[in-house]
Coordinates of C-alpha atoms (C1' of nucleotides) in Angstrom, one line a residue:
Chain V
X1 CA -35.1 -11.9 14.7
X2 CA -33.3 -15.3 16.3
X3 CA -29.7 -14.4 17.2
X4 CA -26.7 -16.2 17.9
X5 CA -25.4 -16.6 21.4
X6 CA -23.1 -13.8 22.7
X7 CA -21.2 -14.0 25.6
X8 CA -17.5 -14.9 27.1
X9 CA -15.4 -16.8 24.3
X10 CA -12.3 -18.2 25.2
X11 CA -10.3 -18.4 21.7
X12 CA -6.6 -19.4 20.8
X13 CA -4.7 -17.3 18.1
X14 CA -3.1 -19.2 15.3
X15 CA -0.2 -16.8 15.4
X16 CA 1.5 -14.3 17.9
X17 CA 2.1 -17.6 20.3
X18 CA -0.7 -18.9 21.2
X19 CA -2.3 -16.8 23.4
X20 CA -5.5 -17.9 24.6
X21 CA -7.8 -14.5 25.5
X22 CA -11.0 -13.9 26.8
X23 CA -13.4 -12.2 24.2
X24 CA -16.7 -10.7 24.6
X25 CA -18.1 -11.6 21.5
X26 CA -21.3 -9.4 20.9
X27 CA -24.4 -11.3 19.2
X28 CA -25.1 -11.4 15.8
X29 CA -28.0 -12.1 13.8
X30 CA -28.7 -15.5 11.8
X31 CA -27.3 -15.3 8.8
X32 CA -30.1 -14.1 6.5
X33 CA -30.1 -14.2 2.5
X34 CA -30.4 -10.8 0.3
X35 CA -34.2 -10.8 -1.0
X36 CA -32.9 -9.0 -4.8
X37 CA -29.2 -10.6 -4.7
X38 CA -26.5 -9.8 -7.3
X39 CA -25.0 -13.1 -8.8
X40 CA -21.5 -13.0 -6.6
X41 CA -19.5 -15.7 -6.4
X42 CA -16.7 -16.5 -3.7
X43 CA -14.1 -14.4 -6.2
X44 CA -16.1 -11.5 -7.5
X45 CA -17.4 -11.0 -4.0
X46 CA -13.7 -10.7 -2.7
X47 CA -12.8 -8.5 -5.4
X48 CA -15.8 -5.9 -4.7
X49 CA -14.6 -5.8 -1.0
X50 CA -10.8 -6.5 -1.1
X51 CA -10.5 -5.2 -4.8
X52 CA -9.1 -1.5 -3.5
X53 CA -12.7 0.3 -4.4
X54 CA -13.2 -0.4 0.2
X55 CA -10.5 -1.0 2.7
X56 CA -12.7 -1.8 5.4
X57 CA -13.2 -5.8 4.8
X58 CA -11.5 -8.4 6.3
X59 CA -11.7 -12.1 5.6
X60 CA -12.9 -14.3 8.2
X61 CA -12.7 -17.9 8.9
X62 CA -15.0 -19.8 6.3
X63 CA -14.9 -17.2 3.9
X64 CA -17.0 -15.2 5.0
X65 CA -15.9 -11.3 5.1
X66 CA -16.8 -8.4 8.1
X67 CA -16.8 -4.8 7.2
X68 CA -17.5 -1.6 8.4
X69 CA -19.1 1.5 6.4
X70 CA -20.6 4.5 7.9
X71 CA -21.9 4.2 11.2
X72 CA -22.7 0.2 10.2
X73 CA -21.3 -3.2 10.3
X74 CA -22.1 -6.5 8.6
X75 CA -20.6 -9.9 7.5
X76 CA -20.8 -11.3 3.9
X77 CA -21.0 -14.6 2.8
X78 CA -21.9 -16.2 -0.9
X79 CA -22.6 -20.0 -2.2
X80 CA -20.2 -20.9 -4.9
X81 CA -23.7 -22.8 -5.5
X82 CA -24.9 -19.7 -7.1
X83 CA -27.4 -19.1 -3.9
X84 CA -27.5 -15.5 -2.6
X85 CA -25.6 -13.2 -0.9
X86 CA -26.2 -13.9 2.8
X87 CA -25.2 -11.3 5.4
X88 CA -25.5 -11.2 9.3
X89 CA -24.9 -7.8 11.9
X90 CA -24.7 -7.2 15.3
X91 CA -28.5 -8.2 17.1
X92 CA -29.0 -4.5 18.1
X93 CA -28.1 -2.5 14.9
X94 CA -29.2 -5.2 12.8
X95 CA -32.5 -3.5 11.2
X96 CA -30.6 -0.4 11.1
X97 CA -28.1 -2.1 8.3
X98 CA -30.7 -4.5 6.8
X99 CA -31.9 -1.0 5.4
X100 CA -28.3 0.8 4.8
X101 CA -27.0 -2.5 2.5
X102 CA -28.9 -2.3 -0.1
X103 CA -27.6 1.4 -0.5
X104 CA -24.1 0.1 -0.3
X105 CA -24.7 -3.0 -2.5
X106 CA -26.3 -0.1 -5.0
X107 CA -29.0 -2.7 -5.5
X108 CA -31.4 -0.2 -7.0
X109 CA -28.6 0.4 -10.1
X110 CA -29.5 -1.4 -13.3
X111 CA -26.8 -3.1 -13.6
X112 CA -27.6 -5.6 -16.8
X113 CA -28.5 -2.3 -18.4
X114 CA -25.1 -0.6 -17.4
X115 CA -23.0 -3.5 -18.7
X116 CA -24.6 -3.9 -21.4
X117 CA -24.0 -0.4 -22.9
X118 CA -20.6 -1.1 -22.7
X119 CA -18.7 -1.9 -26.4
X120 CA -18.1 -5.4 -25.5
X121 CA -19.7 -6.1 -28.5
X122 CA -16.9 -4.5 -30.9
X123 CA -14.3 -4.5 -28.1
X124 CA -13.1 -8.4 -27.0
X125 CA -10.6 -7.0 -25.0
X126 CA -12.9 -5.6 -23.0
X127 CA -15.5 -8.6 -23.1
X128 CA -12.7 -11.1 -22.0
X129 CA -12.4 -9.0 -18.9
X130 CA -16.0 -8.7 -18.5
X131 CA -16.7 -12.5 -19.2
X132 CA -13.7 -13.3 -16.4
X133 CA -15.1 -11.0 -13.7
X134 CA -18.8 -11.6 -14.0
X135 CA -20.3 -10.5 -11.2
X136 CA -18.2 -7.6 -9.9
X137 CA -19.8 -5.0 -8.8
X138 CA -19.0 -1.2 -7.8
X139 CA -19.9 -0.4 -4.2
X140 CA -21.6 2.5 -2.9
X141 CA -19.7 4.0 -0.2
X142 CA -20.0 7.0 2.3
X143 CA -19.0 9.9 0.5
X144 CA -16.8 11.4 3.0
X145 CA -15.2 8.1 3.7
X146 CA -14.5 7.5 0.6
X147 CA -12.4 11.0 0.4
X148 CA -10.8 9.9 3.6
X149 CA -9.5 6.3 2.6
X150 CA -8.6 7.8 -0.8
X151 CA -6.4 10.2 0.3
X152 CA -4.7 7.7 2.0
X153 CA -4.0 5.9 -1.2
X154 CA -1.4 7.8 -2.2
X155 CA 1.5 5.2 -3.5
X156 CA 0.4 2.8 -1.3
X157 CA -0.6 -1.2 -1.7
X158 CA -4.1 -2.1 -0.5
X159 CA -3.1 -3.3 2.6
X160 CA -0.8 -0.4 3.7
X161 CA -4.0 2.1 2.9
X162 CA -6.1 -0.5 4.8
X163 CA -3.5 -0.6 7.7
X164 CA -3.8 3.4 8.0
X165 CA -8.2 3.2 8.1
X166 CA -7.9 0.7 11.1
X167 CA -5.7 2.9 12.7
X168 CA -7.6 6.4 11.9
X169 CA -11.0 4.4 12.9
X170 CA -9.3 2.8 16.0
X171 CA -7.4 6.2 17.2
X172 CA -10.5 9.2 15.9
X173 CA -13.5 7.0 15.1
X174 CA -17.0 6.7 17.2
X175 CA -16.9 2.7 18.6
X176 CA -20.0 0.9 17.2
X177 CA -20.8 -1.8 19.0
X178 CA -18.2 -4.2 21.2
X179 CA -16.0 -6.5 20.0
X180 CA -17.3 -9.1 17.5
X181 CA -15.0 -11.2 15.4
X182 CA -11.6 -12.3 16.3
X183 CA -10.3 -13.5 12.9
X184 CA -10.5 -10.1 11.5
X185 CA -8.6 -8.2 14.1
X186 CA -5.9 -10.9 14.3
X187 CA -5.2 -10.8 10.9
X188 CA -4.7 -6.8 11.5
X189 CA -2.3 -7.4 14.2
X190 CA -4.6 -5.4 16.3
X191 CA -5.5 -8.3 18.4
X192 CA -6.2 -7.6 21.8
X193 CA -2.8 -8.1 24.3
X194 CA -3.5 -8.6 27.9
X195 CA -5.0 -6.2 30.4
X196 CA -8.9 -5.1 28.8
X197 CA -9.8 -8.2 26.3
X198 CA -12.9 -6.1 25.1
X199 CA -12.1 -4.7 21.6
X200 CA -14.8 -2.3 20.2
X201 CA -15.4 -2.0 16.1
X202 CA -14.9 1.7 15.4
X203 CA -16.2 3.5 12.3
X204 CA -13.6 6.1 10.4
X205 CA -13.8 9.5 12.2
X206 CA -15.6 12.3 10.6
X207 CA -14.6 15.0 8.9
X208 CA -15.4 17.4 11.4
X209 CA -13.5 14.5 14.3
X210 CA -10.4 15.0 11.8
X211 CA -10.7 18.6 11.9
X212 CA -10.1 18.4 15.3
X213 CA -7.1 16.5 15.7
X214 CA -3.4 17.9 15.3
X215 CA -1.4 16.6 12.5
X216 CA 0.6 15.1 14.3
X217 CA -1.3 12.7 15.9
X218 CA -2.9 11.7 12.5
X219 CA 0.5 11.0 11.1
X220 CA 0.8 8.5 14.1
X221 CA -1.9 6.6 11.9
X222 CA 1.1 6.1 9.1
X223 CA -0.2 8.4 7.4
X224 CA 2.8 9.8 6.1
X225 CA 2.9 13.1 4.6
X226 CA -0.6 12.4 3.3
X227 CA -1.3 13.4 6.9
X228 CA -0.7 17.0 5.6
X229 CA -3.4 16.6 3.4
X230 CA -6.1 15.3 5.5
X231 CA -5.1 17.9 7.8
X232 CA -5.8 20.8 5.2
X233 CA -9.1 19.0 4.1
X234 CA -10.1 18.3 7.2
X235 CA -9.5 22.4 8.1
X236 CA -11.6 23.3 4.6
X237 CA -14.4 21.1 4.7
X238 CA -14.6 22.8 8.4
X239 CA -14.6 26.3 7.5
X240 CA -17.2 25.4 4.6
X241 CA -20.3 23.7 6.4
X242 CA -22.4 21.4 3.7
X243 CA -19.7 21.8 0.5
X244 CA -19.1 18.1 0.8
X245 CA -22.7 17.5 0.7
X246 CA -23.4 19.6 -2.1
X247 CA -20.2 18.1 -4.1
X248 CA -21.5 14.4 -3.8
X249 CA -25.1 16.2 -5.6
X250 CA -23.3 17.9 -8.4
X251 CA -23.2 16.0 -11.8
X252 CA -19.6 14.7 -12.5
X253 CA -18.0 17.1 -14.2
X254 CA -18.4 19.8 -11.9
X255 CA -18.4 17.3 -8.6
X256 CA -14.5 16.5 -10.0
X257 CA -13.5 20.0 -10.2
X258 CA -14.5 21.0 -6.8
X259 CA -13.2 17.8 -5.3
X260 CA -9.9 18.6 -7.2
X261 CA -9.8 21.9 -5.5
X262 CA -9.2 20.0 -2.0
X263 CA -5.3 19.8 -0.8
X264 CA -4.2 15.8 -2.2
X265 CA -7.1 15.3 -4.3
X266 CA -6.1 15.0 -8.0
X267 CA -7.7 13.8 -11.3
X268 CA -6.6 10.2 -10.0
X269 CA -8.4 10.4 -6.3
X270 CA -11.6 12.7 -7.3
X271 CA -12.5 9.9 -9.7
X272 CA -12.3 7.6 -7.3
X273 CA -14.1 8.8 -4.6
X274 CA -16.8 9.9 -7.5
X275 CA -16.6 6.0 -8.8
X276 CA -16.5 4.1 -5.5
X277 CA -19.0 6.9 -2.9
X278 CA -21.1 8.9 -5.4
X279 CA -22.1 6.2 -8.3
X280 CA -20.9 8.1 -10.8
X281 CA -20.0 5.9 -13.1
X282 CA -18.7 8.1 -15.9
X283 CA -15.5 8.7 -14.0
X284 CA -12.4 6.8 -15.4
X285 CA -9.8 6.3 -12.8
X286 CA -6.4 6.1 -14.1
X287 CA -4.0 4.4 -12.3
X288 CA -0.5 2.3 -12.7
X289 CA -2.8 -0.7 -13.5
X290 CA -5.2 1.0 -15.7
X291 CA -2.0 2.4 -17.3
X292 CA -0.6 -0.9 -17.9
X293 CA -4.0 -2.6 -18.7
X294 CA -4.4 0.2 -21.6
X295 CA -0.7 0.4 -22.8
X296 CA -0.9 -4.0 -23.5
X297 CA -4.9 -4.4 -24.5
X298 CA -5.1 -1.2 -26.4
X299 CA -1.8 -0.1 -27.8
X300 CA -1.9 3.0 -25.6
X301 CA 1.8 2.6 -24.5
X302 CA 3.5 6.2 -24.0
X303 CA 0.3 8.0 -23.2
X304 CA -0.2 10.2 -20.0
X305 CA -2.7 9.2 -17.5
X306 CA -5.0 12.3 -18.8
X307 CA -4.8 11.2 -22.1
X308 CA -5.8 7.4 -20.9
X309 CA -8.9 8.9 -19.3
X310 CA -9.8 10.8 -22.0
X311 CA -9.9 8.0 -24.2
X312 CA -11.4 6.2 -21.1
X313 CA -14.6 8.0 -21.1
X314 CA -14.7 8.7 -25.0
X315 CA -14.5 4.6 -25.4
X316 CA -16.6 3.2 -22.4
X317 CA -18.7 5.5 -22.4
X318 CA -21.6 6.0 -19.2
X319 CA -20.5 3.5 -17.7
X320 CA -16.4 4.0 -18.5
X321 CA -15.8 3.4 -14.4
X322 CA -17.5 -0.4 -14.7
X323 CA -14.9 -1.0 -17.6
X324 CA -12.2 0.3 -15.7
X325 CA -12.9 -2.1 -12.9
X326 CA -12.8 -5.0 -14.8
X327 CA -9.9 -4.2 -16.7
X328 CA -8.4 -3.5 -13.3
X329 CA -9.0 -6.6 -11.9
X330 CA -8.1 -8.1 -14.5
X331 CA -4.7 -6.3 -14.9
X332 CA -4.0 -7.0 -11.5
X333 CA -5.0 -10.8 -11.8
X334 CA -2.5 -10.9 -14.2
X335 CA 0.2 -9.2 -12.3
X336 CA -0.3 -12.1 -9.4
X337 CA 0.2 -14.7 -11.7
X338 CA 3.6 -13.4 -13.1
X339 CA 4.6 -13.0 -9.1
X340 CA 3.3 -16.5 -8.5
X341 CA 3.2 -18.6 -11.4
X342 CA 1.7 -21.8 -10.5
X343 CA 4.0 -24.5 -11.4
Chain Y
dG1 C1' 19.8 -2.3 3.8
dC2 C1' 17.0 -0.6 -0.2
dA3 C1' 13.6 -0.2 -3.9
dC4 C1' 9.0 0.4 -4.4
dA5 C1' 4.1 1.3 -3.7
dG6 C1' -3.7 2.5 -6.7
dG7 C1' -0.5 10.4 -6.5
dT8 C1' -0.2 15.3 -5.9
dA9 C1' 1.9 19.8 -5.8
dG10 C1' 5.3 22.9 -6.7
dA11 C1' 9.6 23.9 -9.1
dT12 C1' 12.1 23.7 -13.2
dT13 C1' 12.7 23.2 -18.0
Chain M
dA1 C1' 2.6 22.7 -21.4
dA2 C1' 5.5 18.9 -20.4
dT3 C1' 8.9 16.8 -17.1
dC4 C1' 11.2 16.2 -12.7
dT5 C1' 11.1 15.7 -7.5
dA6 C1' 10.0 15.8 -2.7
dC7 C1' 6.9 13.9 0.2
dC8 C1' 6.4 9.4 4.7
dT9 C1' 6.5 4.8 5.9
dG10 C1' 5.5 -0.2 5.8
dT11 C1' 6.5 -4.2 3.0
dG12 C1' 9.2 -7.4 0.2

DNA sequence: GCACAGGTAGATT
DNA sequence: AATCTACCTGTG
């Protein structure tokens, strides 16, 4: 495998007063295209990474986006042409996530089946979101990290939760390979100042690397008083060795109760991690958007979030956690234009 | 300065 | 069984 050339960069920041550094940029592989693809385009692809199912991607220059999963790392790029999903990772582990992405991408899920046993057909409400988001597609993440980052998400915006995973991975998390992009970390604010201009990529720390830290170094990562609660599952998941495990195996229904049983984890967060780290794609997250999206598509206005998921799963069906995506993209969509109306 | 944000748990009706 | 509140902290 060709790579491109590493070495000494010298780069100027757009912001934070132009600061010219000295960057180590590790080399990375030639972009190379996905053999089995799904049909992303620019937006769709965006919305899988940046949608709030991950808060590990950042967008680059070029609109290309770098993330970080598990003990990998890899940049994403799509054609609005319609070509393939092209990705590119550091030289040295780049075999190593050649095999992990299709895992991640859950490639091997039939998704036209999936989709299509949804009630679009007597539902237009749901087919409008479906038609709008073609191409979004549910991610499968690292269990455990998916707890982690969802406990996090606790009344927060996307880019407060993803603020507090750069800092858990940058404070508790194993470095994977040195600094590569530049773009990325400026945009975090966690660009390099003076004295060592090497920055490594860290993965999120493990659960047994959050056991061992005190809570009060965690809430150092803004964590808040979700701190707390990492804290107490981190101490759980350490006194029961392979309970994690054994929850991502279990079918839904009894995966959700066990997950519930952890300190922070509610009907809201158990789905989630079951939707967006365990492909279970019965699970029906129910959120302020999903709440809103229901109350205005479906005349559910008034009803409790258990009584939304209940219909949820009753209405979508198998696949109620595809639906609930697309309606929440779309919801959200919708919330952005009212901000921002384009005038 | 101040409300508000992809919730949950525990107390209070 | 439903409803109310405290919980931290960055962002607008």
């Amino acid at each position: 495998m060709r790579t491109a050339r590493g070495g000494e960069r010298t780069v100027g920041f757009a912001t934070g007063g132009r600061l010219r550094l000295l960057c180590y940029m590790t080399a990375w592989s030639d972009w190379q295209p996905l053999l089995v693809s799904p049909p992303f385009t620019t937006t769709t692809l965006a919305e899988t990474l940046d949608g709030g199912q991950a808060f590990r991607w950042h967008r680059q220059a070029e609109g290309a986006w770098l993330g970080i999963w598990g003990d990998c790392t890899a940049r994403l790029r799509v054609d609005d042409g319609g070509g393939p999903l092209e990705w590119s990772a550091p030289a040295e582990i780049a075999l190593h996530v050649a095999a992990a992405l299709p895992r991640y991408l859950a490639l091997d899920v039939d998704y036209a089946a999936l989709m299509d046993a949804l009630p679009w057909r007597s539902d237009l409400q749901l087919a409008a979101c479906l038609d709008a988001w073609r191409g979004l597609r549910l991610l499968r993440q690292p269990f455990g990290e998916t707890l982690l980052c969802f406990l996090c998400s606790a009344t927060k915006q996307i880019v407060q939760i993803k603020q507090m995973a750069e800092l858990l991975a940058a404070r508790f998390g194993a470095p994977l390979v040195e600094r590569v992009d530049l773009n990325a970390l400026d945009a975090l604010g966690l660009a390099p100042r003076g004295g060592d201009k090497r920055v490594a990529l860290h993965r999120l720390p493990t659960w047994p690397e959050l056991a061992a830290a005190r809570e009060a170094d965690l809430r150092a990562c803004a964590l808040g008083f979700r701190a707390r609660f990492i804290s107490q599952t981190a101490q759980f998941l350490a006194a029961h060795p392979g309970w994690l495990d054994a929850t991502e195996r279990l079918p839904y229904a009894a995966a959700k109760e066990r997950l519930c049983l952890l300190p922070g984890v509610g009907e809201k967060i158990a789905d989630c991690v079951l939707l967006f780290g365990a492909g279970r794609y019965e699970a029906f997250p129910v959120d302020v958007w999903i709440v809103k999206a229901m109350a205005h598509r479906y005349g559910l206005g008034g009803w409790t979030p258990a009584q939304i998921a209940h219909f949820g799963r009753g209405h979508f069906g198998a696949g109620a956690g595809l639906a609930q995506q697309y309606l929440f993209a779309s919801e959200r969509a919708a919330g952005r234009r009212n901000l921002s109306p384009n005038r």
